[in-house]
mmCIF file of C-alpha atoms in Angstrom:
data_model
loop_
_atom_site.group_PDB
_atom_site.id
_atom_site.type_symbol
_atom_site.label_atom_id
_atom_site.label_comp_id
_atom_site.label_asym_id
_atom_site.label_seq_id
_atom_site.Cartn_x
_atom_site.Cartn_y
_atom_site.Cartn_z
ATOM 1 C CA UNK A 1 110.192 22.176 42.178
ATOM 2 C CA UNK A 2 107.099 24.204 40.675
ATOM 3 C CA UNK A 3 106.163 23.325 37.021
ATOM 4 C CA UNK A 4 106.171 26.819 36.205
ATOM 5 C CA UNK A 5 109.804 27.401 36.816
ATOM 6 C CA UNK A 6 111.414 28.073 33.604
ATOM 7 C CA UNK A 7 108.264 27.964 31.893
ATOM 8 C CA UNK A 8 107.228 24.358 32.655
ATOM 9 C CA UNK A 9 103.246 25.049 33.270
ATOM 10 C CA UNK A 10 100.475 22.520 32.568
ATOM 11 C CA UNK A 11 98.005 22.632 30.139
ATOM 12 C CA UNK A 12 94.764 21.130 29.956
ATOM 13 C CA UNK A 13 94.637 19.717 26.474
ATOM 14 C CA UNK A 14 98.228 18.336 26.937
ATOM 15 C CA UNK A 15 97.656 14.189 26.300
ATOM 16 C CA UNK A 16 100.177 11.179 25.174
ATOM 17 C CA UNK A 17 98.765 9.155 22.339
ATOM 18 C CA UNK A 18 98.885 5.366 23.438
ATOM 19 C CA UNK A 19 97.416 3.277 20.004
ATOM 20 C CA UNK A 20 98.544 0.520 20.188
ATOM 21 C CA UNK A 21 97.159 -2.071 17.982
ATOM 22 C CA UNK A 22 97.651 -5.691 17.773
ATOM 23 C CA UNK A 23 95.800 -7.597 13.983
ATOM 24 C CA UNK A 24 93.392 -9.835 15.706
ATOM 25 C CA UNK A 25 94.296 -13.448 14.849
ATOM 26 C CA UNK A 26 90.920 -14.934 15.900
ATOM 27 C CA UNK A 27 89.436 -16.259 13.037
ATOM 28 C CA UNK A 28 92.271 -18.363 11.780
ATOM 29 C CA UNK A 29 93.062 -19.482 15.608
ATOM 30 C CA UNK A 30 89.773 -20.680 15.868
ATOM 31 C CA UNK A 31 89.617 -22.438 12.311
ATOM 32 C CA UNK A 32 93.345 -24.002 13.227
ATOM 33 C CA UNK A 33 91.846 -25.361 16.649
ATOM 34 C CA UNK A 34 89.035 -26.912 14.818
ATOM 35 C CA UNK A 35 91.393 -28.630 12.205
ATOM 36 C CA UNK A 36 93.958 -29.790 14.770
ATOM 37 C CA UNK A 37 92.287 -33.155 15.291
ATOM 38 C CA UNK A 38 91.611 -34.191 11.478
ATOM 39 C CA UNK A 39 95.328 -32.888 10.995
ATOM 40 C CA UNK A 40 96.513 -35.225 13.622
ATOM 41 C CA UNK A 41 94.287 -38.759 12.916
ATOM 42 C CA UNK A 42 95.517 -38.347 9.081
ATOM 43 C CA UNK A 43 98.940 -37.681 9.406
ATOM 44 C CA UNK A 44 98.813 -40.570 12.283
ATOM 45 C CA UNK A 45 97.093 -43.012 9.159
ATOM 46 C CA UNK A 46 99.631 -42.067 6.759
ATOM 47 C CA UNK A 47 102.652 -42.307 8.884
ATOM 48 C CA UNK A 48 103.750 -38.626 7.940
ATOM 49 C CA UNK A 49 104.469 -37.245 11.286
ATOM 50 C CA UNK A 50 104.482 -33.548 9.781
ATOM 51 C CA UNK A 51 101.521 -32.387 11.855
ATOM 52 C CA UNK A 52 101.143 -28.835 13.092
ATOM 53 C CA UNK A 53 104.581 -26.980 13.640
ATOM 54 C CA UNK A 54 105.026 -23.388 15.283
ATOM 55 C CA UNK A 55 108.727 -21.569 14.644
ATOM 56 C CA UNK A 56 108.825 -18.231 16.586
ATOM 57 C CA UNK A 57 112.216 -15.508 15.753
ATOM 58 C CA UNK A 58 113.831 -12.972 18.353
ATOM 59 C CA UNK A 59 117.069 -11.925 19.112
ATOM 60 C CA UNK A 60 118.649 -11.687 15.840
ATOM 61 C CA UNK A 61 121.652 -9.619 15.521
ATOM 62 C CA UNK A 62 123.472 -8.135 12.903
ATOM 63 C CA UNK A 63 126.755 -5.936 13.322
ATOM 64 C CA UNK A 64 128.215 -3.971 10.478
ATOM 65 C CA UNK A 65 130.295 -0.795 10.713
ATOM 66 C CA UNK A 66 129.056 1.885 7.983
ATOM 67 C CA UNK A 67 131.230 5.670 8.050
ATOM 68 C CA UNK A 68 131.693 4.784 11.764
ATOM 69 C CA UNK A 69 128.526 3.968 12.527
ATOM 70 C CA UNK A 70 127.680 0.796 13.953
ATOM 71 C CA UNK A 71 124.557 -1.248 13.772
ATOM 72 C CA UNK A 72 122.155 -3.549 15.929
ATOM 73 C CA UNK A 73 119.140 -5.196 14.827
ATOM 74 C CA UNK A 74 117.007 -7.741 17.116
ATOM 75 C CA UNK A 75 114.048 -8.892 15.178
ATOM 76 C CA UNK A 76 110.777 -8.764 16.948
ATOM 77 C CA UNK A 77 108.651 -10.024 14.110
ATOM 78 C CA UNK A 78 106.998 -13.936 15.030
ATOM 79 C CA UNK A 79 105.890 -16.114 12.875
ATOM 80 C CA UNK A 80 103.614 -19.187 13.406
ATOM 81 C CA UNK A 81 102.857 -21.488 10.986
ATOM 82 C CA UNK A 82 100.506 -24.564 10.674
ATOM 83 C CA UNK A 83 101.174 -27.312 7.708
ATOM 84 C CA UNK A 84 99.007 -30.290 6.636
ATOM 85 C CA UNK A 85 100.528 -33.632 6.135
ATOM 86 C CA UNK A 86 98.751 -34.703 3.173
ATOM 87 C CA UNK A 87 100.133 -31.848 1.129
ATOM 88 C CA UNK A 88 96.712 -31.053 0.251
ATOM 89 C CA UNK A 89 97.219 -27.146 1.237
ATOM 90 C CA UNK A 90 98.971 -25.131 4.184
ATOM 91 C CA UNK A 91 97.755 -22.600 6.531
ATOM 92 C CA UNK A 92 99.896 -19.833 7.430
ATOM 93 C CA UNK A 93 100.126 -16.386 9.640
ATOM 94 C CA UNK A 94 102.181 -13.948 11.064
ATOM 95 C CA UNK A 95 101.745 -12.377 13.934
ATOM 96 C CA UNK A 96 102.777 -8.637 12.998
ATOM 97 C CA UNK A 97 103.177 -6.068 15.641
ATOM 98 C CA UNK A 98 101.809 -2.815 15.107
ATOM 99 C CA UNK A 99 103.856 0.440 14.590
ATOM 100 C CA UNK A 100 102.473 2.167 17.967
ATOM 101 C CA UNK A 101 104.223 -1.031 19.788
ATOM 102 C CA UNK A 102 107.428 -0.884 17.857
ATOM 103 C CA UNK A 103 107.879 2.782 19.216
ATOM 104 C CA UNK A 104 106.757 1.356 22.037
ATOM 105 C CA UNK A 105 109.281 -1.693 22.373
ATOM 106 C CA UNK A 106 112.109 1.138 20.752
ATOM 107 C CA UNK A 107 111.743 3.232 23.701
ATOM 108 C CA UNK A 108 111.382 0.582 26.839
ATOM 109 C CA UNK A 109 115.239 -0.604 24.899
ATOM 110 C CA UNK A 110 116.827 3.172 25.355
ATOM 111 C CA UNK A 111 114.923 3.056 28.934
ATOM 112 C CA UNK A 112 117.759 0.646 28.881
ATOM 113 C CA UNK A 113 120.491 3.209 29.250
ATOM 114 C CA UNK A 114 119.402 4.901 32.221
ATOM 115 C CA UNK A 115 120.566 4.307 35.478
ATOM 116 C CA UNK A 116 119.676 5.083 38.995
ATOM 117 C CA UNK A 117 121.282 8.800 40.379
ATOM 118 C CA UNK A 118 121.324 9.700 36.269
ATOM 119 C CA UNK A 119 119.815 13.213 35.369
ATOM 120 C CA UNK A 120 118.168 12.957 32.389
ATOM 121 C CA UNK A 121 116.330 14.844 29.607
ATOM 122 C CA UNK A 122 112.625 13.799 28.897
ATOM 123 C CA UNK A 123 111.930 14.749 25.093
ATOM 124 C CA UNK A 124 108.881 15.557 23.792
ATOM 125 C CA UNK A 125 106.567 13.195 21.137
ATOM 126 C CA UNK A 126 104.883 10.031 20.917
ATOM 127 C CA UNK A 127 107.609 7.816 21.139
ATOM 128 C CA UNK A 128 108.980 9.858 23.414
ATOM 129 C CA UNK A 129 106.178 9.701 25.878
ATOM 130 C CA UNK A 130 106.612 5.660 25.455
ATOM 131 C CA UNK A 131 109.771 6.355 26.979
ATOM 132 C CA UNK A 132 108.863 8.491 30.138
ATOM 133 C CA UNK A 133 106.127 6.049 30.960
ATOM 134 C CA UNK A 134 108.931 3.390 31.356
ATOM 135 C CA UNK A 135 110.876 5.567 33.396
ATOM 136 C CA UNK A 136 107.842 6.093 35.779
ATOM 137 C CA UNK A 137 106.854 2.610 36.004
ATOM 138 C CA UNK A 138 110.692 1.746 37.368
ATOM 139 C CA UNK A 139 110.446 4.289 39.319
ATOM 140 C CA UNK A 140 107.153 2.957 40.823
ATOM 141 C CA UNK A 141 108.651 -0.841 41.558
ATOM 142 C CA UNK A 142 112.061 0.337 42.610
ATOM 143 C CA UNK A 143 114.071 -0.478 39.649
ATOM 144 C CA UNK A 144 115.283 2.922 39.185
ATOM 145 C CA UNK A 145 115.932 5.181 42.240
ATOM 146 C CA UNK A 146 116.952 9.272 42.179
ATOM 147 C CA UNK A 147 115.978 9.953 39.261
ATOM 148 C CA UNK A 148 115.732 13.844 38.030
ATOM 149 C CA UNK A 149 113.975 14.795 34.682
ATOM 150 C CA UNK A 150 114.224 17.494 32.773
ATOM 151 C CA UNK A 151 111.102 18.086 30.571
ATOM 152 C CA UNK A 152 111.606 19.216 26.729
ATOM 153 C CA UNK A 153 107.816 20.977 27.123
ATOM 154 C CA UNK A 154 104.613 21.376 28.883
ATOM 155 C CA UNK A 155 102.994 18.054 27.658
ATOM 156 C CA UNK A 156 106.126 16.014 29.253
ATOM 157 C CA UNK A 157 106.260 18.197 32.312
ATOM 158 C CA UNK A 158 102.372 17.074 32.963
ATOM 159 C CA UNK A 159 103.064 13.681 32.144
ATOM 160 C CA UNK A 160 106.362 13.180 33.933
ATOM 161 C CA UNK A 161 104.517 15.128 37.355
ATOM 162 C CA UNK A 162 101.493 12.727 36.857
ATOM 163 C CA UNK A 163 103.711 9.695 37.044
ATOM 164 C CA UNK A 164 105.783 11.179 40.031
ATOM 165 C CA UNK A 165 109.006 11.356 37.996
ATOM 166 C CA UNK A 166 110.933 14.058 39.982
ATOM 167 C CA UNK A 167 111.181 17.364 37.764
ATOM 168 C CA UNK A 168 113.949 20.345 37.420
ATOM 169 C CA UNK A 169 114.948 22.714 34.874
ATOM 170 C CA UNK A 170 118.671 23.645 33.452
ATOM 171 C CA UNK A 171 118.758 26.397 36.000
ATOM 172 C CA UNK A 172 118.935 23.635 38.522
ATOM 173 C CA UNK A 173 120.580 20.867 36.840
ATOM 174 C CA UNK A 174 122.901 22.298 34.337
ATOM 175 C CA UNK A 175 124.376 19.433 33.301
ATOM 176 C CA UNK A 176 122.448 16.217 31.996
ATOM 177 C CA UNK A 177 123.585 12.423 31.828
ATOM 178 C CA UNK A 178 121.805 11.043 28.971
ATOM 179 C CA UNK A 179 118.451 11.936 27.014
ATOM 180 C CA UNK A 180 115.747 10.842 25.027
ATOM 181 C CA UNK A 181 113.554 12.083 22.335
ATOM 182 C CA UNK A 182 112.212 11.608 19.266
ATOM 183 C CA UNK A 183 113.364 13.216 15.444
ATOM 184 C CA UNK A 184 111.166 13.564 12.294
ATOM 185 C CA UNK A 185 114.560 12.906 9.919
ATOM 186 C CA UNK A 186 117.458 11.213 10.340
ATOM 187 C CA UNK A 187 119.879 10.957 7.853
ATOM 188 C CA UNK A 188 122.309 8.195 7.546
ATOM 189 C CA UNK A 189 125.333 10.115 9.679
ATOM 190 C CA UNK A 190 122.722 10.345 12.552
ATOM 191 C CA UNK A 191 122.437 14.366 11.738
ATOM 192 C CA UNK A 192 118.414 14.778 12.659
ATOM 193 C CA UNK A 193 115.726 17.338 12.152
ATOM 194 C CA UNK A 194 113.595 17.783 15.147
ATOM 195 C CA UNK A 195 110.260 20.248 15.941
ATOM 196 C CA UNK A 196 107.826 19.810 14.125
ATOM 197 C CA UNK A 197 105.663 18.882 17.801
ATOM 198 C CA UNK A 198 106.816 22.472 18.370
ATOM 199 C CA UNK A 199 109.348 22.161 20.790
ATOM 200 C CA UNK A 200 112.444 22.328 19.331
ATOM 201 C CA UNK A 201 114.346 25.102 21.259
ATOM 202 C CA UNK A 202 113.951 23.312 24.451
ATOM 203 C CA UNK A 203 114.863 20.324 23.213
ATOM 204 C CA UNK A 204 117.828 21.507 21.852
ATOM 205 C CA UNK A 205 118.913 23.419 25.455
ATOM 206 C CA UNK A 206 117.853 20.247 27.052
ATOM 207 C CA UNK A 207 119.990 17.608 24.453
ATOM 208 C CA UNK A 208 123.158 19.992 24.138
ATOM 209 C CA UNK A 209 123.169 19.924 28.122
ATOM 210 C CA UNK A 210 123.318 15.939 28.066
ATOM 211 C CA UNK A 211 126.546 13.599 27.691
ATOM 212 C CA UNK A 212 124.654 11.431 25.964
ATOM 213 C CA UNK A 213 121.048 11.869 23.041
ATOM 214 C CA UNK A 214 119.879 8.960 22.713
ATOM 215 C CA UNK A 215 117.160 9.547 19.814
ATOM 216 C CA UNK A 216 114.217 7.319 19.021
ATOM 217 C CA UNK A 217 112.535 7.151 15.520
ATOM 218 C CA UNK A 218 110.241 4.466 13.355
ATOM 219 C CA UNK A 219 111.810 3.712 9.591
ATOM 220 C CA UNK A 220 109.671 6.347 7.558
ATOM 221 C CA UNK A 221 111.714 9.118 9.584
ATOM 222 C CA UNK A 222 114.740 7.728 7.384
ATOM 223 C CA UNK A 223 116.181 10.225 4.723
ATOM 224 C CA UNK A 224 119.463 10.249 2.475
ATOM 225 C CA UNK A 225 119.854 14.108 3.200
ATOM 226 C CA UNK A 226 117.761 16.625 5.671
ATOM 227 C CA UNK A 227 114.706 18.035 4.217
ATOM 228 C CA UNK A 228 114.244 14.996 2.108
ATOM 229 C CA UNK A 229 110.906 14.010 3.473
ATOM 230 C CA UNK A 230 109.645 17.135 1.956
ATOM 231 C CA UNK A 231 107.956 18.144 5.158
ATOM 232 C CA UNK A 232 108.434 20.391 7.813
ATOM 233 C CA UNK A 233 112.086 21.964 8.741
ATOM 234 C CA UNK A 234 110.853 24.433 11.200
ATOM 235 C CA UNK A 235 112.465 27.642 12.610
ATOM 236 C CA UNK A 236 111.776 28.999 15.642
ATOM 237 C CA UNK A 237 111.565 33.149 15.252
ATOM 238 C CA UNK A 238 110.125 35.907 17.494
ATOM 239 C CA UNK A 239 106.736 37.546 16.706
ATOM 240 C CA UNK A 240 107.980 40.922 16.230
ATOM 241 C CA UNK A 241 107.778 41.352 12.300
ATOM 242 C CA UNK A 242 107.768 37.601 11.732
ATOM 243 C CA UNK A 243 106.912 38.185 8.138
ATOM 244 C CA UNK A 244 109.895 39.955 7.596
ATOM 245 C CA UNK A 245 111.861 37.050 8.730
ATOM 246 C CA UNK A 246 110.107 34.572 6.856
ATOM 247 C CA UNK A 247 110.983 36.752 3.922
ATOM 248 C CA UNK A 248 114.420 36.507 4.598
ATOM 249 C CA UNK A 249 114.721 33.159 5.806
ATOM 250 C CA UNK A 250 113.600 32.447 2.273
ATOM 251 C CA UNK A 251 115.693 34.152 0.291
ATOM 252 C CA UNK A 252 118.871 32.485 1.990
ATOM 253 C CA UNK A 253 121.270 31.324 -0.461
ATOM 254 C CA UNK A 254 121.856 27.875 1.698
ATOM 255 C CA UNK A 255 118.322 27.043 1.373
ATOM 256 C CA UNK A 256 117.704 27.745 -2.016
ATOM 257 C CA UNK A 257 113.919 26.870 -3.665
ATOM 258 C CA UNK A 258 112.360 26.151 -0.212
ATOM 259 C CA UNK A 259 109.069 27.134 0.653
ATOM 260 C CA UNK A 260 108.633 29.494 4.013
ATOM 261 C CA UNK A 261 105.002 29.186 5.509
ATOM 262 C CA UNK A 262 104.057 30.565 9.155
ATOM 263 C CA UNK A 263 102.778 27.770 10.787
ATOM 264 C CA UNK A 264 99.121 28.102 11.460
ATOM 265 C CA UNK A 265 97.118 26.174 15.187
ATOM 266 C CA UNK A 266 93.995 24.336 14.831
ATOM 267 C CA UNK A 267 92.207 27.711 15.875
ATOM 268 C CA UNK A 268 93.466 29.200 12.753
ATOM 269 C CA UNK A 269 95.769 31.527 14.511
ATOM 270 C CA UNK A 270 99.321 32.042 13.994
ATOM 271 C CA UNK A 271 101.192 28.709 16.282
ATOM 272 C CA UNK A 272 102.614 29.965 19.672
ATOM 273 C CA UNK A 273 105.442 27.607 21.193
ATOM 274 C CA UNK A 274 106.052 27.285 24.648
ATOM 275 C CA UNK A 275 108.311 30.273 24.494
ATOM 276 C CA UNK A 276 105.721 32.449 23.220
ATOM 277 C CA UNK A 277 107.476 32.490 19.467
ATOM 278 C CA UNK A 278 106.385 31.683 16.266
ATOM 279 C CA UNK A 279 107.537 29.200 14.315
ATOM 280 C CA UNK A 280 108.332 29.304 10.215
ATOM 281 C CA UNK A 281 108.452 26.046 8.643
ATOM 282 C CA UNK A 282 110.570 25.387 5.513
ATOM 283 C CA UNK A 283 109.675 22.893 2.931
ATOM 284 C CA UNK A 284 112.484 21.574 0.621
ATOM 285 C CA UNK A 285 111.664 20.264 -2.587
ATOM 286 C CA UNK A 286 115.194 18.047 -2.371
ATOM 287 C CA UNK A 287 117.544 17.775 0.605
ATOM 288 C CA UNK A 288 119.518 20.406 1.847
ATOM 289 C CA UNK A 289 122.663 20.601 0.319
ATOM 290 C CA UNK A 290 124.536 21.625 3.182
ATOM 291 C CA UNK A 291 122.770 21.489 6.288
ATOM 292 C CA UNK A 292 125.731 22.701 8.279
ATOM 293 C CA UNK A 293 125.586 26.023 6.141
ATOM 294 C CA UNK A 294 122.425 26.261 6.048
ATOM 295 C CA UNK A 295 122.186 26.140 9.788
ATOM 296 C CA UNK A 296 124.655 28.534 10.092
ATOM 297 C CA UNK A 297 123.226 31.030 7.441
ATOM 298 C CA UNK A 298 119.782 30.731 9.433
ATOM 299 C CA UNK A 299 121.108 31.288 12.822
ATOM 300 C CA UNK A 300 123.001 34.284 11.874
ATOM 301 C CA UNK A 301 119.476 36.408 11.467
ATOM 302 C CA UNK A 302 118.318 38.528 13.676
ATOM 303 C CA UNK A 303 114.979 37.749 15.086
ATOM 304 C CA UNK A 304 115.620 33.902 14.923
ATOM 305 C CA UNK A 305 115.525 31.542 17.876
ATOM 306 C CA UNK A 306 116.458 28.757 16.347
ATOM 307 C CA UNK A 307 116.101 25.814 13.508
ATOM 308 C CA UNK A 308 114.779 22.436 13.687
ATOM 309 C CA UNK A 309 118.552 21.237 12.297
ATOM 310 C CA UNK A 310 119.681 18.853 15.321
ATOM 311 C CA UNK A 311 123.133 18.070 13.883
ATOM 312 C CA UNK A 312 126.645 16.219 15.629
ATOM 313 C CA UNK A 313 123.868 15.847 18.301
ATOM 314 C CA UNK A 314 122.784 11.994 18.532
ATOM 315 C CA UNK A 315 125.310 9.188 19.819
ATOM 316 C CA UNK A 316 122.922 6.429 19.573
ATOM 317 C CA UNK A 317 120.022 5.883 17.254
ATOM 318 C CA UNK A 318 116.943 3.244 18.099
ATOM 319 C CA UNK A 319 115.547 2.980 15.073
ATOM 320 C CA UNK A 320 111.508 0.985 14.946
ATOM 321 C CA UNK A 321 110.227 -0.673 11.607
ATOM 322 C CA UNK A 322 108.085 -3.278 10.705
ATOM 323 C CA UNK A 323 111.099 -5.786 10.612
ATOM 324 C CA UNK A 324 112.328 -4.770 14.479
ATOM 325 C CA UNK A 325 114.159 -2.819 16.127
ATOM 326 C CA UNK A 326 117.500 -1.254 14.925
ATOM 327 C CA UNK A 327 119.980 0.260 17.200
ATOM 328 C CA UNK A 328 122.837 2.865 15.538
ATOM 329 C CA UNK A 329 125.544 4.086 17.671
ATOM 330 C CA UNK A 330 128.464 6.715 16.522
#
């Protein structure tokens, strides 16, 4: 199936961001190797057997139930630890893994949903592209078999061709098993914003098409109510008269004190999504009192696409922080 179809063309500066960054440990391996034998020969002289000890944590899991929700935590953090026996000090480090491999190790565990013959929808983001790079490489070693993707923009369409993932749109494949993208909010009923990468109308075709959304976020996306991160809610509009939508979008009672900006590109021209629209981002300076209002309010103008208000959406939540990995399911 051509990329073009439907809109799904490539693009040269189109790129996944793979940072991942590990603290080096070096310097205190190095001074613990050197140690290890004057630890040793005076804990042997004393008779205190407490040499060097190593403890290492995975797996841990804790189940609640919260408003129906119900959550999963497996700890990824490991520790390693190295004591003296005279009591004369203690040397101690942990290993911490970086954020880029917690979205990393958060999207290989909703890779874990997919099975072979499933359609699914490839979302668009840096987590996201964590997870189509899984799906590629089980493609590659015969782990998964008939797969069909169904790309949430140009950058995933180019990255899900390059790793032979097979490719359709919604015109072909109407109906979607399970997919996976990222959110810049979630809010503690799983409600999410999403678009602020741009992309938000065909991730919402592509997610309302699937059974299942699984979504996959790190901790700082976490909010008590949408538009609490004071950031970006974006809204999709067409070009035609754009600023008199803005204007209106503003003065909506059911978003009340936000800001309306058009949202600019790096060239310092007006931002063009994949659909050739403009998008209007709304900044909140508290959350939105009613985010199903306001969605509706917003939806009802003329001239909008759509909003960046992704909500009854997500039935499972994978959820990357310093601490682990949490998983939240409805």
């Amino acid at each position: 199936i051509a990329l073009g179809d439907c809109g799904f063309g490539r693009r040269k500066d189109a790129g996944v961001v793979r940072a991942t960054e590990v603290e080096d440990a070096v310097h205190w391996s190095a001074a613990l190797a050197g140690r290890g034998a004057a630890w040793r020969g005076a804990a042997a002289a004393e008779g205190d057997a407490r040499g060097a000890a190593a403890a290492a944590e995975a797996g841990a899991v804790v189940a609640g139930r919260r408003g129906g929700i119900r959550a999963t935590r497996t700890d990824h953090a490991t520790r390693c630890e190295a004591r003296r026996g005279t009591g004369s000090g203690s040397v101690a480090m942990a290993a911490q893994v970086s954020q880029e491999e917690l979205k990393k190790q958060a999207a290989w565990k909703a890779v874990e949903y997919v099975k072979s013959g499933m359609k699914l929808g490839l979302g668009t983001g840096s987590t996201a592209a964590y997870a189509v790079e899984r799906i590629g490489q089980l493609l590659k070693d015969g782990s998964l078999r008939k797969i069909v993707g169904v790309p949430t923009s140009t950058r995933t369409a180019e990255q899900a061709a390059s790793l032979n993932i097979p490719l359709a749109t919604l015109d072909e494949v109407s109906q979607l098993d399970l997919a996976i993208d990222g959110a810049d909010e979630v809010d503690p009923k799983l409600n999410v914003v999403k678009g602020r990468g741009g992309a938000l109308l065909r991730e919402k075709m592509v997610e309302m098409a699937s059974d299942k959304f699984i979504c996959i976020v790190d901790n700082t996306k976490l909010v008590d109510g949408l538009g609490g991160s004071k950031l970006a809610m974006p809204v999709e509009i067409v070009q035609f008269c754009w600023k008199y939508n803005l204007q209106r979008l503003q003065r909506l009672p059911e978003v009340a004190g936000c800001k309306a900006q058009l949202r600019m590109g790096e060239d310092g021209k007006p931002y063009v999504t994949d659909n050739s629209n403009y998008i209007v981002d709304l900044y909140f300076k508290r959350p939105i009192a009613d985010a199903y209002a306001a969605a509706k309010a917003i939806s009802a103008l003329e001239g909008v696409v759509d909003h960046g208000l992704f909500l009854d959406m997500v039935t499972t939540c994978i959820i990357a922080g310093t601490d682990g990995v949490e998983v939240k399911e409805k």
